[in-house]
Short mmCIF file of C-alpha atoms in Angstrom, two decimals:
data_model
loop_
_atom_site.label_atom_id
_atom_site.label_comp_id
_atom_site.label_asym_id
_atom_site.label_seq_id
_atom_site.Cartn_x
_atom_site.Cartn_y
_atom_site.Cartn_z
CA UNK A 22 -18.24 33.90 -22.57
CA UNK A 23 -18.28 33.33 -18.63
CA UNK A 24 -18.64 29.95 -19.50
CA UNK A 25 -16.39 29.69 -22.10
CA UNK A 26 -13.44 31.73 -19.07
CA UNK A 27 -13.94 29.20 -17.21
CA UNK A 28 -14.05 25.86 -19.18
CA UNK A 29 -10.55 27.47 -20.17
CA UNK A 30 -9.39 27.88 -16.22
CA UNK A 31 -10.41 24.63 -15.51
CA UNK A 32 -8.18 23.33 -18.69
CA UNK A 33 -4.84 25.73 -17.34
CA UNK A 34 -5.53 23.93 -13.93
CA UNK A 35 -5.46 20.54 -14.48
CA UNK A 36 -3.14 18.30 -16.21
CA UNK A 37 -3.04 14.89 -17.56
CA UNK A 38 0.38 12.59 -17.80
CA UNK A 39 0.03 8.87 -20.04
CA UNK A 40 2.31 6.07 -18.44
CA UNK A 41 4.23 8.48 -16.08
CA UNK A 42 5.06 6.01 -13.77
CA UNK A 43 5.98 3.02 -15.29
CA UNK A 44 4.82 -0.98 -14.75
CA UNK A 45 7.52 -2.07 -12.63
CA UNK A 46 6.65 1.02 -10.30
CA UNK A 47 2.79 0.54 -9.69
CA UNK A 48 3.59 -3.27 -9.27
CA UNK A 49 6.18 -2.50 -6.49
CA UNK A 50 4.01 0.13 -4.92
CA UNK A 51 0.70 -2.44 -5.48
CA UNK A 52 3.25 -5.10 -3.52
CA UNK A 53 3.72 -2.64 -0.48
CA UNK A 54 0.10 -1.44 -0.30
CA UNK A 55 -1.23 -5.41 -0.38
CA UNK A 56 1.67 -6.54 2.63
CA UNK A 57 0.37 -2.78 4.70
CA UNK A 58 -2.39 -1.48 4.49
CA UNK A 59 -4.63 -1.02 7.12
CA UNK A 60 -8.30 -0.14 7.14
CA UNK A 61 -8.69 3.19 5.27
CA UNK A 62 -11.00 6.78 5.91
CA UNK A 63 -14.10 5.63 4.93
CA UNK A 64 -16.05 2.54 4.55
CA UNK A 65 -14.16 0.32 1.96
CA UNK A 66 -11.35 2.31 1.08
CA UNK A 67 -7.67 0.46 2.52
CA UNK A 68 -4.79 2.76 3.31
CA UNK A 69 -0.82 3.15 3.55
CA UNK A 70 0.60 6.24 4.32
CA UNK A 71 4.69 6.29 5.25
CA UNK A 72 4.59 6.86 8.35
CA UNK A 73 2.61 3.89 9.12
CA UNK A 74 4.94 1.91 7.28
CA UNK A 75 8.02 3.38 9.82
CA UNK A 76 5.36 2.87 12.56
CA UNK A 77 5.56 -0.92 11.49
CA UNK A 78 9.60 -1.17 11.37
CA UNK A 79 9.05 -0.57 7.18
CA UNK A 80 10.51 1.99 6.57
CA UNK A 81 12.54 0.50 4.04
CA UNK A 82 9.15 1.17 1.88
CA UNK A 83 9.69 4.48 1.44
CA UNK A 84 12.97 3.73 -0.71
CA UNK A 85 10.22 2.86 -4.02
CA UNK A 86 8.15 6.62 -3.07
CA UNK A 87 11.50 9.04 -2.90
CA UNK A 88 11.82 8.74 -7.55
CA UNK A 89 7.89 9.30 -8.11
CA UNK A 90 7.40 12.04 -5.73
CA UNK A 91 10.17 14.31 -7.09
CA UNK A 92 9.23 13.16 -10.48
CA UNK A 93 6.20 14.93 -9.24
CA UNK A 94 7.27 17.46 -7.54
CA UNK A 95 9.41 18.75 -10.63
CA UNK A 96 6.24 18.05 -13.24
CA UNK A 97 3.10 20.52 -10.54
CA UNK A 98 5.70 23.27 -10.29
CA UNK A 99 6.69 23.16 -13.70
CA UNK A 100 3.21 23.20 -15.03
CA UNK A 101 1.75 25.71 -12.50
CA UNK A 102 5.04 27.64 -12.56
CA UNK A 103 5.94 27.41 -8.92
CA UNK A 104 9.46 26.55 -9.16
CA UNK A 105 10.94 25.22 -5.66
CA UNK A 106 8.59 26.47 -4.17
CA UNK A 107 6.17 23.14 -3.31
CA UNK A 108 6.69 20.71 -0.51
CA UNK A 109 5.21 17.40 -0.75
CA UNK A 110 1.97 17.53 2.23
CA UNK A 111 1.01 14.13 2.30
CA UNK A 112 1.31 11.10 -0.03
CA UNK A 113 -0.69 7.73 1.06
CA UNK A 114 -1.41 4.83 -1.40
CA UNK A 115 -5.35 4.30 -1.51
CA UNK A 116 -6.77 0.84 -2.69
CA UNK A 117 -10.99 1.32 -3.13
CA UNK A 118 -12.46 -2.03 -3.05
CA UNK A 119 -16.79 -3.17 -3.58
CA UNK A 120 -19.20 0.40 -2.93
CA UNK A 121 -16.09 2.72 -2.08
CA UNK A 122 -16.68 5.79 -3.89
CA UNK A 123 -16.72 10.31 -3.41
CA UNK A 124 -19.06 12.51 -4.50
CA UNK A 125 -18.31 15.81 -5.23
CA UNK A 126 -15.91 18.08 -3.76
CA UNK A 127 -12.66 19.66 -4.05
CA UNK A 128 -9.31 18.20 -1.84
CA UNK A 129 -9.48 21.44 0.10
CA UNK A 130 -12.65 21.52 1.43
CA UNK A 131 -12.19 21.48 4.98
CA UNK A 132 -10.90 24.29 7.33
CA UNK A 133 -7.78 21.37 8.29
CA UNK A 134 -6.90 21.03 4.34
CA UNK A 135 -6.89 24.93 3.16
CA UNK A 136 -2.83 24.23 3.46
CA UNK A 137 -3.40 21.81 0.22
CA UNK A 138 -2.48 23.45 -3.15
CA UNK A 139 -2.19 20.66 -5.74
CA UNK A 140 -2.85 16.73 -6.40
CA UNK A 141 -2.19 14.34 -8.22
CA UNK A 142 -3.33 11.55 -8.55
CA UNK A 143 -1.29 8.47 -9.93
CA UNK A 144 -3.36 4.94 -10.86
CA UNK A 145 -1.60 2.14 -10.33
CA UNK A 146 -3.63 -0.23 -12.00
CA UNK A 147 -6.48 -0.06 -14.73
CA UNK A 148 -10.48 0.09 -15.20
CA UNK A 149 -11.35 -2.84 -17.17
CA UNK A 150 -8.54 -5.42 -15.98
CA UNK A 151 -8.31 -4.93 -12.36
CA UNK A 152 -12.08 -3.58 -11.09
CA UNK A 153 -14.89 -2.18 -12.73
CA UNK A 154 -16.45 1.36 -11.64
CA UNK A 155 -14.48 3.76 -10.25
CA UNK A 156 -13.96 6.28 -13.43
CA UNK A 157 -13.02 9.30 -12.28
CA UNK A 158 -15.25 12.97 -12.72
CA UNK A 159 -14.43 16.69 -12.77
CA UNK A 160 -17.68 18.40 -12.24
CA UNK A 161 -16.81 21.48 -15.23
CA UNK A 162 -14.27 21.93 -17.84
CA UNK A 163 -12.59 19.00 -19.84
CA UNK A 164 -11.66 16.16 -19.82
CA UNK A 165 -14.48 15.14 -17.52
CA UNK A 166 -14.04 12.19 -17.36
CA UNK A 167 -10.98 9.84 -16.84
CA UNK A 168 -10.74 6.11 -17.22
CA UNK A 169 -7.98 4.95 -14.55
CA UNK A 170 -5.41 3.94 -16.46
CA UNK A 171 -2.14 1.69 -14.91
CA UNK A 172 0.23 4.37 -14.70
CA UNK A 173 -1.12 7.31 -15.62
CA UNK A 174 -1.74 10.17 -13.78
CA UNK A 175 -3.73 13.12 -12.64
CA UNK A 176 -1.81 16.56 -12.02
CA UNK A 177 -5.04 19.51 -10.10
CA UNK A 178 -5.49 21.90 -7.92
CA UNK A 179 -6.54 21.31 -4.95
CA UNK A 180 -9.35 24.54 -4.98
CA UNK A 181 -12.33 24.87 -6.21
CA UNK A 182 -11.38 25.00 -9.66
CA UNK A 183 -11.36 21.65 -9.44
CA UNK A 184 -14.54 19.50 -7.80
CA UNK A 185 -14.36 15.88 -8.85
CA UNK A 186 -15.77 12.64 -7.62
CA UNK A 187 -15.24 8.69 -7.91
CA UNK A 188 -18.10 6.57 -8.86
CA UNK A 189 -18.48 3.21 -6.99
CA UNK A 190 -16.21 0.65 -7.16
CA UNK A 191 -18.42 -2.41 -8.72
CA UNK A 192 -15.50 -4.91 -8.41
CA UNK A 193 -11.72 -5.35 -8.12
CA UNK A 194 -9.53 -2.97 -5.74
CA UNK A 195 -8.86 0.44 -7.35
CA UNK A 196 -5.32 1.44 -6.60
CA UNK A 197 -3.97 4.97 -6.36
CA UNK A 198 -0.91 6.22 -5.02
CA UNK A 199 -2.58 10.40 -4.44
CA UNK A 200 0.80 13.25 -3.41
CA UNK A 201 -0.66 16.80 -2.12
CA UNK A 202 1.44 19.54 -2.18
CA UNK A 203 1.72 22.92 -0.45
CA UNK A 204 3.77 26.47 -0.52
CA UNK A 205 3.50 26.22 3.08
CA UNK A 206 7.05 24.89 4.42
CA UNK A 207 4.89 24.33 8.00
CA UNK A 208 3.44 21.43 6.72
CA UNK A 209 6.00 19.60 5.19
CA UNK A 210 5.93 15.56 5.60
CA UNK A 211 9.29 15.02 5.05
CA UNK A 212 9.84 16.73 7.97
CA UNK A 213 8.23 14.64 9.50
CA UNK A 214 9.67 11.70 8.31
CA UNK A 215 12.89 12.12 8.90
CA UNK A 216 12.32 13.00 12.42
CA UNK A 217 10.29 9.93 13.11
CA UNK A 218 13.12 7.95 11.33
CA UNK A 219 15.33 9.14 13.53
CA UNK A 220 13.65 7.79 16.64
CA UNK A 221 13.19 4.69 15.25
CA UNK A 222 17.19 4.86 14.50
CA UNK A 223 17.64 5.94 17.72
CA UNK A 224 15.69 2.40 19.16
CA UNK A 225 17.65 0.01 16.50
CA UNK A 226 14.50 -0.67 14.34
CA UNK A 227 16.28 0.67 11.27
CA UNK A 228 18.77 -2.41 11.62
CA UNK A 229 15.99 -4.46 11.00
CA UNK A 230 13.35 -5.44 7.54
CA UNK A 231 11.27 -7.49 9.61
CA UNK A 232 7.24 -6.15 10.16
CA UNK A 233 5.70 -5.28 12.93
CA UNK A 234 2.23 -4.70 13.24
CA UNK A 235 -0.17 -2.10 14.72
CA UNK A 236 -2.72 -2.50 16.40
CA UNK A 237 -5.46 -4.49 15.39
CA UNK A 238 -8.51 -2.53 15.26
CA UNK A 239 -6.37 -0.78 12.08
CA UNK A 240 -7.05 -4.27 10.95
CA UNK A 241 -10.52 -5.03 11.24
CA UNK A 242 -12.42 -4.53 8.78
CA UNK A 243 -16.92 -4.05 8.59
CA UNK A 244 -19.14 -3.15 6.74
CA UNK A 245 -20.04 -0.12 9.95
CA UNK A 246 -16.33 -0.16 10.52
CA UNK A 247 -16.53 -0.28 14.15
CA UNK A 248 -15.95 -3.45 16.19
CA UNK A 249 -14.61 -6.34 16.54
CA UNK A 250 -17.74 -7.77 17.58
CA UNK A 251 -19.53 -7.35 14.60
CA UNK A 252 -18.83 -9.70 11.13
CA UNK A 253 -15.91 -8.54 9.93
CA UNK A 254 -12.35 -9.57 9.15
CA UNK A 255 -8.68 -8.97 9.02
CA UNK A 256 -8.01 -7.66 6.52
CA UNK A 257 -3.94 -9.21 6.99
CA UNK A 258 -5.77 -12.88 7.06
CA UNK A 259 -8.07 -12.29 4.71
CA UNK A 260 -5.45 -11.70 1.93
CA UNK A 261 -3.83 -14.14 3.09
CA UNK A 262 -7.17 -15.77 3.35
CA UNK A 263 -7.76 -15.20 -0.66
CA UNK A 264 -4.90 -16.26 -1.97
CA UNK A 265 -5.53 -20.15 -0.45
CA UNK A 266 -2.98 -19.86 2.65
CA UNK A 267 -4.18 -21.13 6.48
CA UNK A 268 -2.55 -20.18 9.61
CA UNK A 269 -0.73 -21.88 12.04
CA UNK A 270 0.26 -20.51 15.25
CA UNK A 271 2.33 -22.25 17.85
CA UNK A 272 0.61 -20.80 21.14
CA UNK A 273 -2.71 -21.50 21.85
CA UNK A 274 -5.51 -19.29 21.58
CA UNK A 275 -6.90 -20.19 25.35
CA UNK A 276 -2.97 -19.03 26.39
CA UNK A 277 -4.56 -15.21 25.94
CA UNK A 278 -7.01 -12.37 27.62
CA UNK A 279 -6.87 -10.39 24.37
CA UNK A 280 -6.89 -13.10 21.35
CA UNK A 281 -5.65 -9.92 18.79
CA UNK A 282 -1.92 -10.27 21.21
CA UNK A 283 -1.98 -13.14 18.41
CA UNK A 284 -1.28 -11.37 16.01
CA UNK A 285 2.14 -10.15 16.36
CA UNK A 286 3.22 -14.49 17.63
CA UNK A 287 4.99 -16.79 15.46
CA UNK A 288 3.24 -18.82 12.79
CA UNK A 289 3.43 -21.32 10.26
CA UNK A 290 1.70 -21.13 6.65
CA UNK A 291 -0.67 -23.94 5.09
CA UNK A 292 -2.23 -24.86 1.67
CA UNK A 293 -5.03 -27.27 1.94
CA UNK A 294 -3.95 -30.15 3.86
CA UNK A 295 0.32 -29.51 4.08
CA UNK A 296 1.85 -27.58 6.06
CA UNK A 297 5.30 -25.83 5.28
CA UNK A 298 7.11 -25.80 8.37
CA UNK A 299 8.86 -22.30 8.28
CA UNK A 300 8.52 -19.97 11.08
CA UNK A 301 7.38 -16.24 10.47
CA UNK A 302 7.52 -13.49 12.84
CA UNK A 303 4.27 -12.25 12.50
CA UNK A 304 1.39 -11.87 10.56
CA UNK A 305 2.98 -9.21 8.56
CA UNK A 306 6.07 -10.90 8.45
CA UNK A 307 4.33 -13.49 6.53
CA UNK A 308 2.13 -11.52 4.56
CA UNK A 309 4.86 -9.51 2.90
CA UNK A 310 6.47 -12.68 2.09
CA UNK A 311 3.73 -14.17 0.09
CA UNK A 312 2.77 -10.53 -2.14
CA UNK A 313 6.12 -10.71 -2.62
CA UNK A 314 5.25 -13.89 -4.97
CA UNK A 315 2.59 -12.32 -6.67
CA UNK A 316 4.39 -9.70 -7.40
CA UNK A 317 7.74 -11.40 -8.28
CA UNK A 318 5.98 -15.04 -9.09
CA UNK A 319 7.77 -14.93 -13.54
CA UNK A 320 11.18 -13.90 -11.35
CA UNK A 321 10.99 -16.39 -9.08
CA UNK A 322 10.19 -19.36 -11.54
CA UNK A 323 13.42 -18.35 -13.61
CA UNK A 324 15.08 -17.91 -10.58
CA UNK A 325 18.62 -19.89 -10.16
CA UNK A 326 18.37 -19.15 -6.13
CA UNK A 327 19.70 -22.14 -3.94
CA UNK A 328 17.86 -22.45 -1.28
CA UNK A 329 16.77 -25.55 1.56
CA UNK A 330 13.20 -26.06 1.73
CA UNK A 331 11.23 -26.48 4.80
CA UNK A 332 10.55 -29.44 5.08
CA UNK A 333 6.55 -29.53 4.27
CA UNK A 334 3.89 -32.24 6.23
CA UNK A 335 0.32 -33.19 6.30
CA UNK A 336 -1.45 -31.39 9.08
CA UNK A 337 -2.45 -33.49 11.66
CA UNK A 338 -6.76 -33.54 12.86
CA UNK A 339 -5.58 -30.85 15.66
CA UNK A 340 -3.71 -28.50 13.76
CA UNK A 341 -6.42 -28.16 11.35
CA UNK A 342 -9.00 -28.05 13.99
CA UNK A 343 -6.86 -24.63 15.42
CA UNK A 344 -6.68 -22.93 12.11
CA UNK A 345 -10.62 -23.76 11.90
CA UNK A 346 -10.96 -22.09 15.09
CA UNK A 347 -8.89 -19.18 14.79
CA UNK A 348 -10.68 -18.86 10.94
CA UNK A 349 -13.54 -17.99 12.65
CA UNK A 350 -12.27 -15.71 15.02
CA UNK A 351 -10.44 -13.49 12.43
CA UNK A 352 -12.84 -14.29 9.45
CA UNK A 353 -16.09 -13.31 11.32
CA UNK A 354 -17.28 -13.22 7.73
CA UNK A 355 -15.24 -14.97 5.10
CA UNK A 356 -18.13 -15.00 2.44
CA UNK A 357 -17.49 -10.90 2.95
CA UNK A 358 -13.71 -11.02 2.78
CA UNK A 359 -13.56 -13.48 -0.55
CA UNK A 360 -16.54 -10.58 -1.95
CA UNK A 361 -13.38 -7.39 -0.87
CA UNK A 362 -10.71 -9.26 -2.37
CA UNK A 363 -11.60 -11.53 -4.87
CA UNK A 364 -9.95 -9.89 -7.71
CA UNK A 365 -7.32 -10.78 -7.30
CA UNK A 366 -4.71 -12.33 -9.93
CA UNK A 367 -2.41 -14.03 -8.54
CA UNK A 368 -4.69 -16.45 -6.50
CA UNK A 369 -5.74 -18.25 -9.86
CA UNK A 370 -2.49 -19.41 -11.09
CA UNK A 371 -1.31 -19.99 -7.04
CA UNK A 372 -4.46 -22.16 -7.30
CA UNK A 373 -2.79 -23.50 -10.18
CA UNK A 374 1.05 -23.76 -10.44
CA UNK A 375 1.85 -23.31 -6.75
CA UNK A 376 4.54 -25.52 -4.69
CA UNK A 377 6.58 -25.02 -1.68
CA UNK A 378 10.09 -24.69 -3.06
CA UNK A 379 9.00 -21.98 -4.96
CA UNK A 380 7.25 -20.13 -2.21
CA UNK A 381 11.20 -20.26 -0.53
CA UNK A 382 12.87 -19.26 -3.06
CA UNK A 383 10.80 -15.98 -2.68
CA UNK A 384 10.82 -15.96 0.37
CA UNK A 385 14.69 -15.71 0.16
CA UNK A 386 14.46 -13.11 -2.48
CA UNK A 387 12.02 -11.46 -0.62
CA UNK A 388 14.70 -11.01 2.44
CA UNK A 389 17.97 -9.93 0.04
CA UNK A 390 15.41 -7.01 -1.15
CA UNK A 391 14.07 -5.99 2.20
CA UNK A 392 17.47 -6.16 3.50
CA UNK A 393 18.63 -3.77 0.02
CA UNK A 394 16.11 -1.56 0.49
CA UNK A 395 17.47 -1.34 4.56
CA UNK A 396 20.77 -0.68 3.93
CA UNK A 397 19.45 2.16 1.32
CA UNK A 398 17.47 4.47 3.90
CA UNK A 399 20.12 3.68 6.51
CA UNK A 400 22.81 5.82 3.94
CA UNK A 401 20.40 8.15 2.97
CA UNK A 402 19.26 9.66 6.29
CA UNK A 403 22.57 11.32 7.20
CA UNK A 404 22.26 13.22 3.42
CA UNK A 405 18.50 13.20 4.13
CA UNK A 406 18.83 14.75 7.89
CA UNK A 407 21.16 17.56 6.71
CA UNK A 408 19.27 18.73 3.85
CA UNK A 409 16.07 18.68 5.71
CA UNK A 410 14.30 16.57 2.84
CA UNK A 411 13.90 13.18 1.61
CA UNK A 412 15.60 12.62 -2.05
CA UNK A 413 16.82 10.22 -4.41
CA UNK A 414 20.46 9.04 -3.95
CA UNK A 415 22.66 7.21 -5.99
CA UNK A 416 25.26 6.00 -4.10
CA UNK A 417 26.93 4.45 -7.07
CA UNK A 418 28.12 8.23 -7.88
CA UNK A 419 29.13 8.17 -3.97
#
């Protein structure tokens, strides 16, 4: 009898929502993660937090999260009967790559996590199609196993009623949007984000949609995740590499006492023996445009945008040598990079159908997209400041 009551309690403390997030929303968050993520909190995990987006001059990327956060909060409050009581405590994108897993635990299992009352895990891609391994298991109750499918959401209490685990990822990158909710207003994520946004506004950074990389150590991946002297790679460089791109910097590496400073510098992109003679402000700028092309490939193909395609020239032997020299520094283990990021679906398409004209169109479309989001956050911030809350605003009604 006691076991039956425990199982019933476990079932009442969790909710599965199918197709809660649209395919378009999933793809947009995937784009943001793959163009902005850093090395995560555990081996083989990559993360993108909202505060990190602000810190890297990409606060406009918060906009796609806002309607999803609102819908999830309403659903959690409705299911657990706590309307108007909850605050979002944390929002983040998490990429689980080959070898990543986590054993049995509850989400409030540390003293500094006791403010977490409810959890939501949103799947942005699908088991089987995009990755293998990575099944989600509850220790007790039903359903006991969740097969991640794009758009589905698992909501549950963050306490010991929902001890859970995630199987090791065998291949690909398992992408999730994770949110935690709290009744404790002192842990309200919105208040912290608004403060960060206002600081960016005062420094005039909100008026620019060009990203600024964080410390190079935040992008360095190695199996030991310790020192850049070990075999490993810069994850921004690696994500470009697996899609067939090389990087050429105007400055020689010998000009820098710290080679990682180069990642902040302007660069051009190459493929094979061709150089696209257009300058990107830094590696994150180039990565965002490339990942935008992956996300919007079909729209780029059909776009009627008129752009002046930058000149495409053949690489000189000296330029090819410089590319190889830098690659050996930032991709010390290229095989490991290809193993971790090998399951890049758009990579195969790029290899077969890539042309620089489409890339130039994607670059122009990315700028329009980023500019629109930037305008949206500038217009929204004044309302968020007054309400001390981040919420979706329809300016068509203003």
